mmCIF file with all atom_site columns, C-alpha atoms in Angstrom:
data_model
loop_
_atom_site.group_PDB
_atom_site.id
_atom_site.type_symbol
_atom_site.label_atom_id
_atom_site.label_alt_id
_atom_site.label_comp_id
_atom_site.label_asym_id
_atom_site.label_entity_id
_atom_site.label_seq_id
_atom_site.pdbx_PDB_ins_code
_atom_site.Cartn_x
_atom_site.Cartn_y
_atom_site.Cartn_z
_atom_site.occupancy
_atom_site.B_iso_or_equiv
_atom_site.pdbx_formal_charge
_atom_site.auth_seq_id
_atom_site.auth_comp_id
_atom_site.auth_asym_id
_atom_site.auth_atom_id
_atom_site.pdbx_PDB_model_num
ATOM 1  C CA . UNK A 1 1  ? 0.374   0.566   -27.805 1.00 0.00 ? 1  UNK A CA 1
ATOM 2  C CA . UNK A 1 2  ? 0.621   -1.312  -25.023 1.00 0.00 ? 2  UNK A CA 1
ATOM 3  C CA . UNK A 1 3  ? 3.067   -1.103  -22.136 1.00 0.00 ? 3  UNK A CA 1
ATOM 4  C CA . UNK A 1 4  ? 2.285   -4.244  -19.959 1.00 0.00 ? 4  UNK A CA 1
ATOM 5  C CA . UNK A 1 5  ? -0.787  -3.669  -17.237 1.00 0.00 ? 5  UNK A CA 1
ATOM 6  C CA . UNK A 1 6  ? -1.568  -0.526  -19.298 1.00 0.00 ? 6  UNK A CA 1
ATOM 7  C CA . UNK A 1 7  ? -2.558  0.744   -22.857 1.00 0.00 ? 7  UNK A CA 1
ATOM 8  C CA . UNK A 1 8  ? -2.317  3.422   -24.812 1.00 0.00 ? 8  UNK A CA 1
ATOM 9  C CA . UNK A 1 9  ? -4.514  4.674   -27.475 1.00 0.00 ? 9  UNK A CA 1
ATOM 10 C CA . UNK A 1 10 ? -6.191  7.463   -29.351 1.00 0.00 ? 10 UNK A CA 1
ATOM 11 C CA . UNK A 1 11 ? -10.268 7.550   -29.056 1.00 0.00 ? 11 UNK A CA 1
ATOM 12 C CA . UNK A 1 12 ? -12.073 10.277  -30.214 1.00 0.00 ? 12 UNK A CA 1
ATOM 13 C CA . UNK A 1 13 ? -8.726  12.331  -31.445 1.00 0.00 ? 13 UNK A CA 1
ATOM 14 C CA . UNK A 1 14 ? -7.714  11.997  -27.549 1.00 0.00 ? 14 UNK A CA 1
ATOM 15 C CA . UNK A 1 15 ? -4.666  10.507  -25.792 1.00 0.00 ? 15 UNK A CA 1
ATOM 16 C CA . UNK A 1 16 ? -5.958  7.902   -23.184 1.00 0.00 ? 16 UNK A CA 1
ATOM 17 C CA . UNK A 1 17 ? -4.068  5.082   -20.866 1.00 0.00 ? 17 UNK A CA 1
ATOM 18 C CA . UNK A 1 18 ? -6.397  2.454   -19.791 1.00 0.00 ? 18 UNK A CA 1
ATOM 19 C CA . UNK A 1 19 ? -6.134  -0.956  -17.697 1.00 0.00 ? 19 UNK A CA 1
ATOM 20 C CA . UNK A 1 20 ? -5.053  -4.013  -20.362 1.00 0.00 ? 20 UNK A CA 1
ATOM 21 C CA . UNK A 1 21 ? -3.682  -6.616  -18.794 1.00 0.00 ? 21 UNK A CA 1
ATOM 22 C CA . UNK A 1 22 ? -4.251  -7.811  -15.312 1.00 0.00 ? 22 UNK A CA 1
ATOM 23 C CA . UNK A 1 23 ? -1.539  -10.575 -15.152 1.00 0.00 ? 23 UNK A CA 1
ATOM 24 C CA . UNK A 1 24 ? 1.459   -8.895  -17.065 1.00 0.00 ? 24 UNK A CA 1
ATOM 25 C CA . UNK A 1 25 ? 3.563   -11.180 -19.731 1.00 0.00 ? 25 UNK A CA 1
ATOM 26 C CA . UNK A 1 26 ? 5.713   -10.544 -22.395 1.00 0.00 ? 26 UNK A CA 1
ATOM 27 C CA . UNK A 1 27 ? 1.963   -11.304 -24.637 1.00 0.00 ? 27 UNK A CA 1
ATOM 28 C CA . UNK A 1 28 ? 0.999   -7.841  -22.934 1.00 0.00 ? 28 UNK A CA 1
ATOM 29 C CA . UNK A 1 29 ? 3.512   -5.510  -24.591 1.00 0.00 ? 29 UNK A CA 1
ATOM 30 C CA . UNK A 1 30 ? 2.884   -4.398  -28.599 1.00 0.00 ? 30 UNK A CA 1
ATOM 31 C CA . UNK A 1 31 ? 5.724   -6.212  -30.200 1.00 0.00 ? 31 UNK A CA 1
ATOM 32 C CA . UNK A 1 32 ? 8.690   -3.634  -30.774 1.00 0.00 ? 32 UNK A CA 1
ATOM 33 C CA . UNK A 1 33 ? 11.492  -4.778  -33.531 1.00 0.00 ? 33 UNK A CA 1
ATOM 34 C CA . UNK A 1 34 ? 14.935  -4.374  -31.540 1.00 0.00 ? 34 UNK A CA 1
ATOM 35 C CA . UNK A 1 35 ? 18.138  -5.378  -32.389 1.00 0.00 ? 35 UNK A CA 1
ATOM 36 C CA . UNK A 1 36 ? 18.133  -7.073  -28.828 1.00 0.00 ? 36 UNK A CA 1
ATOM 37 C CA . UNK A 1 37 ? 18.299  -10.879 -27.397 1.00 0.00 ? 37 UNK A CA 1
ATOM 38 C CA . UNK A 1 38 ? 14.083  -11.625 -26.750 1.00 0.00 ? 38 UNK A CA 1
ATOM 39 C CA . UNK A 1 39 ? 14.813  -12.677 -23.337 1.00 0.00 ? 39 UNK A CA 1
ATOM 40 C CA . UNK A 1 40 ? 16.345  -9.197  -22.499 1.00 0.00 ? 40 UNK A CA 1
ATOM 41 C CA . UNK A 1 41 ? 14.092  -7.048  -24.321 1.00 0.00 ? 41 UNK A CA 1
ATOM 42 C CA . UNK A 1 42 ? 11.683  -8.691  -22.259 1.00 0.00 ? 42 UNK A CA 1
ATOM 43 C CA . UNK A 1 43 ? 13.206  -8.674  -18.911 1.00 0.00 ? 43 UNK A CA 1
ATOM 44 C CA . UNK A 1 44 ? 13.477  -5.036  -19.761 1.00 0.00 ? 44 UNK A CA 1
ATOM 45 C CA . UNK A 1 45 ? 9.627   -4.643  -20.658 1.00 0.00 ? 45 UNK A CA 1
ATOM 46 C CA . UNK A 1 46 ? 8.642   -6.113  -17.571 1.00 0.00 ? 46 UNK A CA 1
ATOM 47 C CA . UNK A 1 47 ? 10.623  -3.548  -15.230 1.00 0.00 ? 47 UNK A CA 1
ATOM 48 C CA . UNK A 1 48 ? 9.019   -0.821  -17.669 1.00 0.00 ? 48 UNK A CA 1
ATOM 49 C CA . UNK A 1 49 ? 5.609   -1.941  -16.906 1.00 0.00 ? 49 UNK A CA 1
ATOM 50 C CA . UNK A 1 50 ? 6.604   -2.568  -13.152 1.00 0.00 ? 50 UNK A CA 1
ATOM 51 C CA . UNK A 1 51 ? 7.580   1.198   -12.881 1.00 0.00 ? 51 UNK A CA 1
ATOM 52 C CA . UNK A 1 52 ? 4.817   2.347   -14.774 1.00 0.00 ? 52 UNK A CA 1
ATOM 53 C CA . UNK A 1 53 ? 2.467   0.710   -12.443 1.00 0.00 ? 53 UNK A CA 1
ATOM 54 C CA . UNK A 1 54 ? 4.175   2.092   -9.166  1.00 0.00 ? 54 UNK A CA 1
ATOM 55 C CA . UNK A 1 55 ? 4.692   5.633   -10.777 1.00 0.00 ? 55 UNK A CA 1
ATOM 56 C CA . UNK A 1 56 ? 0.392   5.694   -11.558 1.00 0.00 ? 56 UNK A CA 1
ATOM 57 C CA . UNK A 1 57 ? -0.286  4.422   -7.996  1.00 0.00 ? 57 UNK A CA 1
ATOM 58 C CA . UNK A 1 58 ? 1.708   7.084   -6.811  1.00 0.00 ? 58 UNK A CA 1
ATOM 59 C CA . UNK A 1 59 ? -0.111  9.666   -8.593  1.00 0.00 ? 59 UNK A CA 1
ATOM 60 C CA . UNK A 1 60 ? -3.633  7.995   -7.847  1.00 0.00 ? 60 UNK A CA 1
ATOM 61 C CA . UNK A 1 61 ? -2.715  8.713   -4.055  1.00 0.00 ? 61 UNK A CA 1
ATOM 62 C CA . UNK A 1 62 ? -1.476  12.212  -4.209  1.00 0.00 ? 62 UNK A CA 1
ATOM 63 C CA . UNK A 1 63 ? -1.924  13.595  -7.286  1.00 0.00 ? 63 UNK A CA 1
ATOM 64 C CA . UNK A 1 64 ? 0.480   14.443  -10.216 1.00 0.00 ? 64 UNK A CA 1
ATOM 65 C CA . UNK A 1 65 ? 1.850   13.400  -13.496 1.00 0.00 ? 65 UNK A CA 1
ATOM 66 C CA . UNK A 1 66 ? 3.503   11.076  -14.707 1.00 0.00 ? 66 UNK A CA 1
ATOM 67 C CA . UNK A 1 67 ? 5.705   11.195  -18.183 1.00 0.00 ? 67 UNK A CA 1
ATOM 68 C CA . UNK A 1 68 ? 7.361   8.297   -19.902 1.00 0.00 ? 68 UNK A CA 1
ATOM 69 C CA . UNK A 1 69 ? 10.022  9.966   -21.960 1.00 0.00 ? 69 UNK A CA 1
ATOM 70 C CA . UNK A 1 70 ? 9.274   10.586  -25.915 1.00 0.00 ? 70 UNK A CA 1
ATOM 71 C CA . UNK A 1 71 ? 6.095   8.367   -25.599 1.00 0.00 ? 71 UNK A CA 1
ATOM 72 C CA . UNK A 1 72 ? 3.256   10.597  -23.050 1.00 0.00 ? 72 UNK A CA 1
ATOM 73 C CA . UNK A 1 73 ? 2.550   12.165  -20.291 1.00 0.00 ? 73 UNK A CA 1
ATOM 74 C CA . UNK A 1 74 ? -0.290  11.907  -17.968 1.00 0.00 ? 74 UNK A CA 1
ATOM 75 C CA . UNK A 1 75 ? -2.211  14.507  -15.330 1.00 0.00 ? 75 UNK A CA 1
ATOM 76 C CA . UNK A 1 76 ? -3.555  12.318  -12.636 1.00 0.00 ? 76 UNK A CA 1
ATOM 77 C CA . UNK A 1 77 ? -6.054  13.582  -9.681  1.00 0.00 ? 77 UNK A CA 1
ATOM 78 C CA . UNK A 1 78 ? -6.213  12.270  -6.313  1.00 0.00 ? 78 UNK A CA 1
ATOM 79 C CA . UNK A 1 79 ? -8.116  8.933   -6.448  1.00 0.00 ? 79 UNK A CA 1
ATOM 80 C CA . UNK A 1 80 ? -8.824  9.104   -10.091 1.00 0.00 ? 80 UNK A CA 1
ATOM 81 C CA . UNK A 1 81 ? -9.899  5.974   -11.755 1.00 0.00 ? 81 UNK A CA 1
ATOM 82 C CA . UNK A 1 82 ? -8.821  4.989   -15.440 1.00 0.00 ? 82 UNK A CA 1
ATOM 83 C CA . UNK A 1 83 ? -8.949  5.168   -17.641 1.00 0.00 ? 83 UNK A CA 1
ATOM 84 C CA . UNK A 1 84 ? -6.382  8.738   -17.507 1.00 0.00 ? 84 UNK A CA 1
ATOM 85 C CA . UNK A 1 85 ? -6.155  11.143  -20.059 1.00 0.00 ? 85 UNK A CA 1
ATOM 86 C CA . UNK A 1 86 ? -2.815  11.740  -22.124 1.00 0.00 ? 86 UNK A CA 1
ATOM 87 C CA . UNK A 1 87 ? -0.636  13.756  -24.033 1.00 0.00 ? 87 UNK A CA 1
ATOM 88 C CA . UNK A 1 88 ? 2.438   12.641  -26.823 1.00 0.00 ? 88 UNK A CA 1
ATOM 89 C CA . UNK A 1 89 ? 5.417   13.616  -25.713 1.00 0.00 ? 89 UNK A CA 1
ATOM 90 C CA . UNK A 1 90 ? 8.216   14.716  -28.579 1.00 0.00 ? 90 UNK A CA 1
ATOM 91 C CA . UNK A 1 91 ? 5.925   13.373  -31.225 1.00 0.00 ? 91 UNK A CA 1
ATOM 92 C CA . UNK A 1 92 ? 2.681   14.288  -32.821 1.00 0.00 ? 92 UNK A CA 1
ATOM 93 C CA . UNK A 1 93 ? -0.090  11.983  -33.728 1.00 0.00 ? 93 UNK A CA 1
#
């Protein structure tokens, strides 16, 4: 799936979020069928990826996890690089 700057994906029966796209557009998001106007959906996307990036840099500095409701959560160390490792949250694979 990916969520703008970032992907997620299964590799060797694992979780992981990885770098994807350096300069974020609507082209960077997996295409998601909503009963919404494009131009929202992606406005919307965009913020999502925005806050996903701050929330990781965050982590990267101190430590910690970060969750993105009903979709994963991930454990971050201090200064670890990606790509991080992940768990579903309120689904199974």
């Amino acid at each position: 799936m990916d969520l703008g700057g970032w992907r997620l994906y299964f590799l060797g029966g694992k979780l992981r979020l990885e770098r994807h796209c350096q300069a974020v557009n609507p082209a960077c998001f997996t295409f998601g069928a909503l009963p919404v106007d494009k131009a929202r959906q992606d406005r919307f996307l965009m913020e999502l990826s925005h806050l996903l990036e701050e929330a990781l840099a965050r982590a990267k500095g101190t430590g910690g996890s970060v969750s993105l409701s009903r979709l994963f959560r991930s454990e971050v160390r201090r200064g670890q690089a990606p790509p991080y490792a992940a768990s579903p949250l309120d689904w199974k694979p």
